[in-house]
Coordinates of N, CA and C in Angstrom, one line a residue:
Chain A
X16 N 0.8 -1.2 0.0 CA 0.0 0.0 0.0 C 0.8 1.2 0.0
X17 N 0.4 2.4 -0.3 CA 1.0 3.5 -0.1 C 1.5 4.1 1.5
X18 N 3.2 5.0 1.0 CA 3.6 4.9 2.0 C 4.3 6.3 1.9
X19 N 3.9 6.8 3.5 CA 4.5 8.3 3.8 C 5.9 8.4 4.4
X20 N 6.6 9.2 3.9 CA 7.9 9.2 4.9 C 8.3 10.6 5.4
X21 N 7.8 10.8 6.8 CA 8.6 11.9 7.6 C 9.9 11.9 8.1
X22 N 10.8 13.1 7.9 CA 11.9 12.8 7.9 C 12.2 14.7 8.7
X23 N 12.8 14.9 9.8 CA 13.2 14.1 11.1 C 12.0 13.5 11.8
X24 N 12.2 12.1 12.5 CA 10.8 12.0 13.1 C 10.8 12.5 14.6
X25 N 12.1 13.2 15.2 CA 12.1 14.3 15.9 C 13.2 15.6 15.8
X26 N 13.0 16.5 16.3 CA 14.4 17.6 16.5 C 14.3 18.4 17.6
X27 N 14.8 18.8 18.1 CA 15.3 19.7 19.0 C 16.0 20.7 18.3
X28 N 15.8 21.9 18.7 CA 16.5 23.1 18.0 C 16.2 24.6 19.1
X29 N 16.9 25.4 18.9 CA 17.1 26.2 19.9 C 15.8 27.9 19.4
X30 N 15.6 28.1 20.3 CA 14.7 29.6 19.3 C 15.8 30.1 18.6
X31 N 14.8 30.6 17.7 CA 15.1 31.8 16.7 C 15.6 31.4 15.9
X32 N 15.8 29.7 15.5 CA 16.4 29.1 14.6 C 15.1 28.5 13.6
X33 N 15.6 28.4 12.2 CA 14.5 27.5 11.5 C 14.8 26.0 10.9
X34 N 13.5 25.3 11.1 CA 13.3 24.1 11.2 C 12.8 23.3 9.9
X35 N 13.2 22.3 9.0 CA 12.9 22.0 8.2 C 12.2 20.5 8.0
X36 N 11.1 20.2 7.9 CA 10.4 18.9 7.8 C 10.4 18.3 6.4
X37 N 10.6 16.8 6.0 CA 10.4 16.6 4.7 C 8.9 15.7 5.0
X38 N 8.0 15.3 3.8 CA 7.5 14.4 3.5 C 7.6 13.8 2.2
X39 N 7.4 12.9 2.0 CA 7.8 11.5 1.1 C 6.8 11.0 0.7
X40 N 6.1 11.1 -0.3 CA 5.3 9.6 -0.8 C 6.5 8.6 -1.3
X41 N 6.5 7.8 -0.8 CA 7.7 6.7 -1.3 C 7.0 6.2 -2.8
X42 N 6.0 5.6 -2.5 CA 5.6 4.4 -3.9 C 4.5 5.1 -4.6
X43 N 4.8 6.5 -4.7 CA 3.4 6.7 -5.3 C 3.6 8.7 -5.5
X44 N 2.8 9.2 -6.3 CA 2.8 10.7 -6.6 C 1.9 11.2 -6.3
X45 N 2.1 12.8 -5.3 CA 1.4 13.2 -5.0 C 0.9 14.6 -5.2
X46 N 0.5 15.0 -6.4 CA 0.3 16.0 -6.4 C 0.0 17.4 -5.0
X47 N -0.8 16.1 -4.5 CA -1.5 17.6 -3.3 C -0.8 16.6 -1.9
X48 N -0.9 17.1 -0.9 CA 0.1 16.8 0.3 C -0.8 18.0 1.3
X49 N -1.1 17.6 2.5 CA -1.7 18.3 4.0 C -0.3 18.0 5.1
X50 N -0.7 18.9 5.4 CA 0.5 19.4 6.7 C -0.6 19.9 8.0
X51 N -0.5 18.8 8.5 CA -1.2 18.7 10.5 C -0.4 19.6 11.2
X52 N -1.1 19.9 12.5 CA -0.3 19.9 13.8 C -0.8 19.4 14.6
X53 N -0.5 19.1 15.7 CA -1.0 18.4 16.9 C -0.2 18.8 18.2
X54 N -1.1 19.5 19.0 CA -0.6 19.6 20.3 C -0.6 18.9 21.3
X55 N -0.3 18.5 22.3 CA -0.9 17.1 23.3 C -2.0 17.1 23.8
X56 N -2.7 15.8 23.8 CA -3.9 15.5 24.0 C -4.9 16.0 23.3
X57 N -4.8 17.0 22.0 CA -5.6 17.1 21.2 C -5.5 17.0 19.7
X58 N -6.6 17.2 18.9 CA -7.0 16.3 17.4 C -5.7 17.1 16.5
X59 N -5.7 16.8 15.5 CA -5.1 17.1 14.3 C -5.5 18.6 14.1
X60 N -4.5 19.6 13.7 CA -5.3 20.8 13.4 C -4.8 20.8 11.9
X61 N -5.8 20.9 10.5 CA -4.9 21.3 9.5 C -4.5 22.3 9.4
X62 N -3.3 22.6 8.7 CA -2.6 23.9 8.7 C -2.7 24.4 7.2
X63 N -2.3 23.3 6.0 CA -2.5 24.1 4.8 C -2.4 22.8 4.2
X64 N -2.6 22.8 2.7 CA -2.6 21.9 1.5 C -1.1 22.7 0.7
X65 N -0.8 21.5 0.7 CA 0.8 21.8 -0.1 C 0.6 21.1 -1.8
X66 N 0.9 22.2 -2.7 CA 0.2 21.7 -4.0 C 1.6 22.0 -4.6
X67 N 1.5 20.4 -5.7 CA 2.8 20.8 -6.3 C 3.1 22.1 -7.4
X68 N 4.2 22.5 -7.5 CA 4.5 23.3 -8.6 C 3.8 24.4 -8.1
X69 N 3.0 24.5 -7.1 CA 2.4 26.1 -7.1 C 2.4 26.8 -5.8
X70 N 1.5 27.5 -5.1 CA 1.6 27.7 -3.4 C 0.7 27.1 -2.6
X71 N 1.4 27.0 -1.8 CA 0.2 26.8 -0.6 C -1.1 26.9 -0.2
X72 N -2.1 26.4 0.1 CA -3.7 27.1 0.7 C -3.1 26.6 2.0
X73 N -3.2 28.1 3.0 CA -3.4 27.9 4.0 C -4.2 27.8 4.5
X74 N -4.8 27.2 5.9 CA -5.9 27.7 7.0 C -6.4 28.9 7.6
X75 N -7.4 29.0 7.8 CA -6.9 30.5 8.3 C -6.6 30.2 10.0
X76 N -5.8 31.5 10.0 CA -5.0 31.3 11.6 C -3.7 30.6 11.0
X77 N -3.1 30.2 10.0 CA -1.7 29.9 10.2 C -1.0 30.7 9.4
X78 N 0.1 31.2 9.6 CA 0.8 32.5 9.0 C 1.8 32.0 8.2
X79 N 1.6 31.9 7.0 CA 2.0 31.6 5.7 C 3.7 31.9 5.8
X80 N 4.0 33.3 6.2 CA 5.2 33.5 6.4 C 6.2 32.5 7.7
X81 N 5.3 32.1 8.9 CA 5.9 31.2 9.2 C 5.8 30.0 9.3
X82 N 5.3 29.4 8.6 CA 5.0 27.8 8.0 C 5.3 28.1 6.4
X83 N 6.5 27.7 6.0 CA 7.1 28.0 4.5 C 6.8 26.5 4.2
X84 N 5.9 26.8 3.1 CA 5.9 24.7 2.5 C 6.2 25.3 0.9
X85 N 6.9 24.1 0.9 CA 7.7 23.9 -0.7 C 7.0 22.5 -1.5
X86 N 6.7 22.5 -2.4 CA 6.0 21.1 -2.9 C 6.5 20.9 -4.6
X87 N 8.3 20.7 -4.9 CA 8.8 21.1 -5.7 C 8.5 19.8 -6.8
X88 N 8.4 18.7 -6.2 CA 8.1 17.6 -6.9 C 7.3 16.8 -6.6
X89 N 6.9 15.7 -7.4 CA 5.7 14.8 -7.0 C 5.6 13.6 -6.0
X90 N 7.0 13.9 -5.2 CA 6.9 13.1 -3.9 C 7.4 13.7 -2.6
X91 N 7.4 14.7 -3.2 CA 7.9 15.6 -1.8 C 7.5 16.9 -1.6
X92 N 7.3 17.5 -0.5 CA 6.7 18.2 0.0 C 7.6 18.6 1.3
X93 N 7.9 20.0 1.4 CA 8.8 20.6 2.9 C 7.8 21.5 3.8
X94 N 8.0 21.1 5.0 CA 7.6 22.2 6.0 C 8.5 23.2 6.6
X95 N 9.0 24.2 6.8 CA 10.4 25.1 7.2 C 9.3 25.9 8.2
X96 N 9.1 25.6 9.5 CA 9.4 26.4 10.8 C 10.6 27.2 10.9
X97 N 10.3 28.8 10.6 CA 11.1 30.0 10.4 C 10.9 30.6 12.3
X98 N 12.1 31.0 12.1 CA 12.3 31.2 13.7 C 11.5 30.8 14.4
X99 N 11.9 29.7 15.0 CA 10.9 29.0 16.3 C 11.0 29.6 17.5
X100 N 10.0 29.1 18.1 CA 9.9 29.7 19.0 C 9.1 28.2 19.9
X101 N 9.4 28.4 21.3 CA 8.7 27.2 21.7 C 7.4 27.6 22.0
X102 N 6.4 28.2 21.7 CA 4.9 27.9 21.2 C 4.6 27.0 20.2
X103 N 6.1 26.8 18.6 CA 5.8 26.2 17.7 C 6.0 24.8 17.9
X104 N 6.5 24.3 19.6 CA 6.6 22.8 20.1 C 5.6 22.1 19.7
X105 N 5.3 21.1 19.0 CA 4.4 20.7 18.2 C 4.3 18.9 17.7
X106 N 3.6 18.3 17.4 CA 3.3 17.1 16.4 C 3.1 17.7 15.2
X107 N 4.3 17.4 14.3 CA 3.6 17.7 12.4 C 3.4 16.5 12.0
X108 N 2.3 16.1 11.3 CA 2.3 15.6 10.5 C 1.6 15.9 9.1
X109 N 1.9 14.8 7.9 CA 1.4 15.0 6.8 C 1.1 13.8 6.2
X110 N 0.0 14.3 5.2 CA -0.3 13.2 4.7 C -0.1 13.5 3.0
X111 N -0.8 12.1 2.5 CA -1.2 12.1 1.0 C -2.1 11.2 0.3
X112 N -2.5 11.6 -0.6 CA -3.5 10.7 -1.0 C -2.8 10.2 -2.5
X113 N -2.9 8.5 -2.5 CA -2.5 7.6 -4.0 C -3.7 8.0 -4.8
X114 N -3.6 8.8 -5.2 CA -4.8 9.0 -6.8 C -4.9 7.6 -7.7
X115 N -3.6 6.5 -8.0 CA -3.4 5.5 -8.9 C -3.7 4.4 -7.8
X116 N -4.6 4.3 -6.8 CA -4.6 3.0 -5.9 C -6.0 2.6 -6.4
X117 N -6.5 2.6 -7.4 CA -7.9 2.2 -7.6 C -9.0 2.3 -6.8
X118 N -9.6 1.3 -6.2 CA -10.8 1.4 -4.6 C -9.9 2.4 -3.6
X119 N -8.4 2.4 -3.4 CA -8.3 2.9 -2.3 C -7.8 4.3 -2.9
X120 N -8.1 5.4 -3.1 CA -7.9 6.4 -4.3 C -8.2 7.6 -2.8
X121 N -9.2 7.1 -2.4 CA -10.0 8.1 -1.7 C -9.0 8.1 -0.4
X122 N -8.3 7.2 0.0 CA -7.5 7.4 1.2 C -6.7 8.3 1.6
X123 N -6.3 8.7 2.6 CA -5.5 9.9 3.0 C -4.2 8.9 4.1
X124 N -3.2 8.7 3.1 CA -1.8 8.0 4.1 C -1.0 9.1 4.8
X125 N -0.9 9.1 6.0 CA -0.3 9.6 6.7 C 1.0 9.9 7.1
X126 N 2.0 10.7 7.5 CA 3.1 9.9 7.9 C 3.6 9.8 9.1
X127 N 4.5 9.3 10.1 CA 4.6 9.0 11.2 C 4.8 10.0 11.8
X128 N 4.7 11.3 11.5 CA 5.0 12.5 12.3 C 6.3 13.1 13.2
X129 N 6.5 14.3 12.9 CA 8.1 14.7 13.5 C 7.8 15.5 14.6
X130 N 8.2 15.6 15.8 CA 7.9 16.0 17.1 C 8.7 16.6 17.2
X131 N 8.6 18.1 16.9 CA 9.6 19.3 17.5 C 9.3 20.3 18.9
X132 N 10.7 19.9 19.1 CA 10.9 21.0 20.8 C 11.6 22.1 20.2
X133 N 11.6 23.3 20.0 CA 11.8 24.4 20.6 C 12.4 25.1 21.8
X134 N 13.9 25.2 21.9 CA 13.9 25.1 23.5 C 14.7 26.8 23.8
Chain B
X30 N -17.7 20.2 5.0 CA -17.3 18.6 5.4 C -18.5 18.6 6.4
X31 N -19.1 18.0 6.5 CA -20.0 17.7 7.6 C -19.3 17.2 9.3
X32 N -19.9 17.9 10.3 CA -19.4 18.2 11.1 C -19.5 16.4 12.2
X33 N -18.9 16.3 12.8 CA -19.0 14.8 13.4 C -19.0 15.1 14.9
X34 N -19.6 14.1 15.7 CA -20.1 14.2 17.3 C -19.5 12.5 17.4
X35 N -18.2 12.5 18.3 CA -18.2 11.2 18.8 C -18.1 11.4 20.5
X36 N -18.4 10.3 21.1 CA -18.1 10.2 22.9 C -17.1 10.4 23.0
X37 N -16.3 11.0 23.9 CA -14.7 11.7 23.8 C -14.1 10.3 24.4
X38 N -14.7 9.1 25.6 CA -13.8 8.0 25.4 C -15.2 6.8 25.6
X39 N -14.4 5.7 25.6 CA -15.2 4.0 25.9 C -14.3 2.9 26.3
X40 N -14.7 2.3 27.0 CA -13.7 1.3 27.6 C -14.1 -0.3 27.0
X41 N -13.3 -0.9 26.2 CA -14.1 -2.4 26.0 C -12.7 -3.2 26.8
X42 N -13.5 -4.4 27.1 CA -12.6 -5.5 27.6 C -12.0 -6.4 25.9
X43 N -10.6 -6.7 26.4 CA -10.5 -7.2 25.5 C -10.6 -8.9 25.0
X44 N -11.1 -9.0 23.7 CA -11.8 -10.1 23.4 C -12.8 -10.1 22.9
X45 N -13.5 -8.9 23.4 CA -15.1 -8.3 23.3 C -14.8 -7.4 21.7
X46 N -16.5 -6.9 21.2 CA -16.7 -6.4 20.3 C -16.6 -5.0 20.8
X47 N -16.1 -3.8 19.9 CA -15.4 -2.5 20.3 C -16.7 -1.8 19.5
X48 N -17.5 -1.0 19.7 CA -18.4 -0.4 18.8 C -18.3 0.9 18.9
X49 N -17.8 1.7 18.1 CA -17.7 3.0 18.5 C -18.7 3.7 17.7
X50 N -19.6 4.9 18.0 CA -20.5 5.6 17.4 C -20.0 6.8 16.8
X51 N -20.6 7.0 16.0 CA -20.4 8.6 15.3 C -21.8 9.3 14.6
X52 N -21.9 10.2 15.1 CA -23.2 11.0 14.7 C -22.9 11.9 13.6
X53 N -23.5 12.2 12.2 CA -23.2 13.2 11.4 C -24.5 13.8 10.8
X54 N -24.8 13.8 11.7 CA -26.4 14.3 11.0 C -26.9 15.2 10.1
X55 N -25.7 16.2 9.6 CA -25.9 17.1 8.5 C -25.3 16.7 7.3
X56 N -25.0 15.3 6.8 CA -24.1 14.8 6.4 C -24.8 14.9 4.7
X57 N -24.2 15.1 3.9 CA -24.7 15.4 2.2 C -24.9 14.4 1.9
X58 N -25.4 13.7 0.5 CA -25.4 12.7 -0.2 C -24.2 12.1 -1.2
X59 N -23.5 13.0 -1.1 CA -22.4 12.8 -2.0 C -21.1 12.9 -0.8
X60 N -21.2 13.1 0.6 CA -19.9 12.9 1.6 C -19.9 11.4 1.8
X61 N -18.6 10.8 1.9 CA -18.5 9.8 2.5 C -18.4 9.3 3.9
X62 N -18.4 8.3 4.6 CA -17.7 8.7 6.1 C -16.6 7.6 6.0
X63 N -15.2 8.1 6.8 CA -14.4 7.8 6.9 C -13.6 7.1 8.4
X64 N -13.0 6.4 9.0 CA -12.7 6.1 9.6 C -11.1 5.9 9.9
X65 N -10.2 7.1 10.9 CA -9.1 6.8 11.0 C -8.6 6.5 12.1
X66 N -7.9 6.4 12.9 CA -7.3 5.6 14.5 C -5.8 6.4 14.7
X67 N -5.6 6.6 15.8 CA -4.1 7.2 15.9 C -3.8 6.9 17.3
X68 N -2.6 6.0 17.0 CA -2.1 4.8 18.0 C -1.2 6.1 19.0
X69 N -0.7 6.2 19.8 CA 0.1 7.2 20.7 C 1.2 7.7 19.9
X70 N 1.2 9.1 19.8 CA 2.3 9.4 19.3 C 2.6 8.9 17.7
X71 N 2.1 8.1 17.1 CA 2.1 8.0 15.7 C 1.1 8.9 14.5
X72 N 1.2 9.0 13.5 CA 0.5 9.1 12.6 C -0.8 8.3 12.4
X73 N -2.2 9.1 11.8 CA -2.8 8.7 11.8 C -3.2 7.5 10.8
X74 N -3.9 6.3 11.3 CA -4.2 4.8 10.1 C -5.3 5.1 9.9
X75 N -5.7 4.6 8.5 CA -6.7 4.5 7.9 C -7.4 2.9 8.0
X76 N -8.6 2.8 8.5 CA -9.4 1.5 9.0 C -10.7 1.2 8.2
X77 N -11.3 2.5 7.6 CA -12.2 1.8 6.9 C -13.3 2.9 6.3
X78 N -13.7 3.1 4.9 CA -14.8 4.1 4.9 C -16.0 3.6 4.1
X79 N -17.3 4.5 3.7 CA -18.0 3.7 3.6 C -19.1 5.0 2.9
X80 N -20.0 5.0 2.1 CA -21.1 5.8 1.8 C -22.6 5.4 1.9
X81 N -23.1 4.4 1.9 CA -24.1 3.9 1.7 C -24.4 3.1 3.1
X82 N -23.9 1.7 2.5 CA -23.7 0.1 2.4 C -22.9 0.0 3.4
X83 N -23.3 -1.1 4.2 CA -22.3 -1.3 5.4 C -21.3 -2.1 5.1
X84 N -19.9 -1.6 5.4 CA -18.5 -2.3 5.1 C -18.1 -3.0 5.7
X85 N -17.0 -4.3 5.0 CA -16.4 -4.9 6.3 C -14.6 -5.1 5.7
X86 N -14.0 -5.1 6.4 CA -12.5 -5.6 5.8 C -12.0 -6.2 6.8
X87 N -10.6 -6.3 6.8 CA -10.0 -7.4 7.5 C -9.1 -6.6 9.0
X88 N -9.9 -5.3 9.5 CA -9.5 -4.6 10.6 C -11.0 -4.5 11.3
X89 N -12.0 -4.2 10.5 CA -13.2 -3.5 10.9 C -14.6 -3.9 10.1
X90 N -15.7 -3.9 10.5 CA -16.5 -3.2 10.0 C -17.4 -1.8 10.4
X91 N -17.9 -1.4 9.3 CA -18.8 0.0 9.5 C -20.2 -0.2 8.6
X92 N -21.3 0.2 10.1 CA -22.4 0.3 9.6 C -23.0 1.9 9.5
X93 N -23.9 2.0 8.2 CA -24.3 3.3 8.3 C -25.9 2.9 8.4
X94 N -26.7 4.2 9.0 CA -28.0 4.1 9.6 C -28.3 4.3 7.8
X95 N -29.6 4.0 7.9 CA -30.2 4.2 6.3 C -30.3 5.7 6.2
X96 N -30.6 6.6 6.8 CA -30.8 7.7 6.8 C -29.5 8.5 6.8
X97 N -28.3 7.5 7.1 CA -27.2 8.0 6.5 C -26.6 9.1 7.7
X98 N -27.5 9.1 9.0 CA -27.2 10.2 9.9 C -26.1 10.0 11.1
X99 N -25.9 8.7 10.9 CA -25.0 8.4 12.1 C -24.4 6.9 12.0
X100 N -23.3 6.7 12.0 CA -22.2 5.1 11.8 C -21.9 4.6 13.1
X101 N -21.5 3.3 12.5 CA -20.6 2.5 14.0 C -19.5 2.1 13.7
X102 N -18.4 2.3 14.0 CA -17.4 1.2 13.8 C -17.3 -0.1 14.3
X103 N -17.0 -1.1 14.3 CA -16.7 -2.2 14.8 C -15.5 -2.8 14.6
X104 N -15.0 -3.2 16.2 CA -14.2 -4.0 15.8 C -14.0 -5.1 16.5
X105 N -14.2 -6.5 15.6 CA -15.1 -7.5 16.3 C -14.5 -8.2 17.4
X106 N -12.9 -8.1 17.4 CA -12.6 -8.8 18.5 C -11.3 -8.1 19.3
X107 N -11.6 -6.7 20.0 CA -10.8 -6.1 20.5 C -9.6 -6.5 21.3
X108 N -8.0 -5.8 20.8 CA -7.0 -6.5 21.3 C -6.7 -5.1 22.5
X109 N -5.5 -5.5 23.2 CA -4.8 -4.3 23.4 C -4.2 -3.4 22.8
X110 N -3.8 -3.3 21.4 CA -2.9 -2.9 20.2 C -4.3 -2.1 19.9
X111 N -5.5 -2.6 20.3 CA -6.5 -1.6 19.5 C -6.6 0.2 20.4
X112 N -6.1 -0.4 21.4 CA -6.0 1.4 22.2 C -5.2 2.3 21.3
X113 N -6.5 3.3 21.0 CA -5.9 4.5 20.2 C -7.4 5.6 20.3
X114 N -7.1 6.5 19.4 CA -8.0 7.4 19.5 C -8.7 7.1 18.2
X115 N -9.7 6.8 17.9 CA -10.6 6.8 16.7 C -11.8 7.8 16.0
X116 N -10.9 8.0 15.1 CA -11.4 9.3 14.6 C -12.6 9.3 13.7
X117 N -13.9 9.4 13.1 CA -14.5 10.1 12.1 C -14.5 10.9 11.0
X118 N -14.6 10.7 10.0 CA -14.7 11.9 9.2 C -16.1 11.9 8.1
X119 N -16.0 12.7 8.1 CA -17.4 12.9 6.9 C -16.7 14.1 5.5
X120 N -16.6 13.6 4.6 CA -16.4 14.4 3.2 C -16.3 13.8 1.9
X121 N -16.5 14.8 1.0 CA -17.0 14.6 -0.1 C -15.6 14.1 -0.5
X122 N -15.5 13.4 -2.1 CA -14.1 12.7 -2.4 C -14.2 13.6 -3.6
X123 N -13.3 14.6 -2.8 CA -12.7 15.4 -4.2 C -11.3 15.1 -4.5
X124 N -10.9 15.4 -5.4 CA -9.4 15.4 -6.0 C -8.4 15.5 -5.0
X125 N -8.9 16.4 -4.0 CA -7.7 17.0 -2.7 C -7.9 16.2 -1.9
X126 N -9.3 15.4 -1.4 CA -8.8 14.8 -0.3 C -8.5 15.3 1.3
X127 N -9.0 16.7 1.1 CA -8.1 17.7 2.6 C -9.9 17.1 3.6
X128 N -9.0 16.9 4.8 CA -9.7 15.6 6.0 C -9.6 17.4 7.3
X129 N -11.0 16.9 8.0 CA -10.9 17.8 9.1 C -11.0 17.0 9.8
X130 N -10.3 17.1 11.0 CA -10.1 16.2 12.4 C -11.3 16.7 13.4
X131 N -12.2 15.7 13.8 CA -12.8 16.4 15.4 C -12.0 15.6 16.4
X132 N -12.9 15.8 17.8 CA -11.7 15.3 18.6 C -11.5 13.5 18.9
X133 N -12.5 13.1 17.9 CA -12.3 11.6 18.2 C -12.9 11.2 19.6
X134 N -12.8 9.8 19.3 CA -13.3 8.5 20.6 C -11.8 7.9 21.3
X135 N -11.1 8.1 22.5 CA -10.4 7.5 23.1 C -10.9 6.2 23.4
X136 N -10.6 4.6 23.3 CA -10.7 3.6 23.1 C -9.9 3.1 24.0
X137 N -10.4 2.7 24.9 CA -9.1 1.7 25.6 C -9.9 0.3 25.8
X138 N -9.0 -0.2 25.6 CA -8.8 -1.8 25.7 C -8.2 -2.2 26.9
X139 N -9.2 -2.7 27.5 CA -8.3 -3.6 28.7 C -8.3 -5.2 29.2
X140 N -7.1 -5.6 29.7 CA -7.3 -7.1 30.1 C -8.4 -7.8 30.5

């Protein structure tokens, strides 16, 4: 089946520094790509749709200038946390959807999520 | 997306059948409902979705009311491994695919 790859799946980094997330569709192209957050003990919040070749749709409430996503090719997709700060201590995750998986077309694969501290 | 109501937790013994409910009562004819699980600290899994017709696969099944207002998940023979939070979704299957999270059913499984 289709398969996500986040890449750090943790970091540590000091404020005022920026932070860079990859995602991966390994076996499969993804034009469009979602970028989560997750605080402790609560749901997924989406942040924006990362579309290839063009910009971002963000959410509203997330500030474009500091959530930079890149979506340069058809399996990858970047998140860049620009000067952190530890409010941006967080669960990312992202997902994708296999457009070419037939019945499972409609699914949304996830990936194991990168857990950044801000310190 | 149509908005989803699940019980924030439920306790099954494990062995037992796991039934978790989900209400969508404003739900379109053309949304799906969807079903994902997010084990501690991992990324969210995909377990099962369904429009109509009640589903089954080799994790789950899902029943939908005829009226289409409210599902069950099932899972027929609850492990420990099944402790996670089980999530809902209700939306239409467009090209994008973008999923809104509510706060899900905490599930615990116990001895």
């Amino acid at each position: 089946g289709a398969v996500v790859s986040q890449h750090p799946s943790w970091v540590i980094c000091k404020s005022g520094t920026s932070v860079k997330i990859e995602c991966r569709s390994l076996d499969f192209q993804a034009t469009t790509m979602f970028w989560y957050r997750q605080f402790p003990k609560q749901s997924l919040m989406l942040m924006a749709t990362s579309n290839e070749g063009s910009k971002a749709t963000y959410e509203q409430g997330v500030e474009k200038d500091k959530f930079l996503i890149n979506h340069a090719s058809l399996t990858l997709s970047t998140l860049t946390v620009t000067s952190a700060h530890p409010e941006d201590s967080s669960f990312y995750i992202c997902s994708a959807r296999d457009l070419g998986a037939g019945s499972g077309a409609n699914v949304l694969t996830f990936g194991a999520g990168s857990r950044l501290t801000v310190l | 997306d149509a908005k989803t109501t699940q019980p924030p937790s439920m306790d099954c013994a494990e062995g037992r059948a796991a039934n978790l409910p989900c209400n969508h009562s404003t739900i379109s004819g053309n949304e799906y409902v969807y079903w994902y699980r997010q084990i501690h600290s991992q990324g969210p899994q995909y377990i099962i979705h369904g429009l109509k017709n009640n589903e089954t696969n080799e994790m789950a099944s899902l029943i939908i009311t005829e009226d289409r207002k409210s599902s069950t998940l099932i899972l027929p023979h609850a492990t420990l491994r099944d402790t996670a939070v089980y999530y809902c979704i209700v939306r239409v299957d467009t090209n994008a695919g973008k999923s809104t999270f509510g706060d899900g059913t905490t599930l615990t499984v116990k001895p």
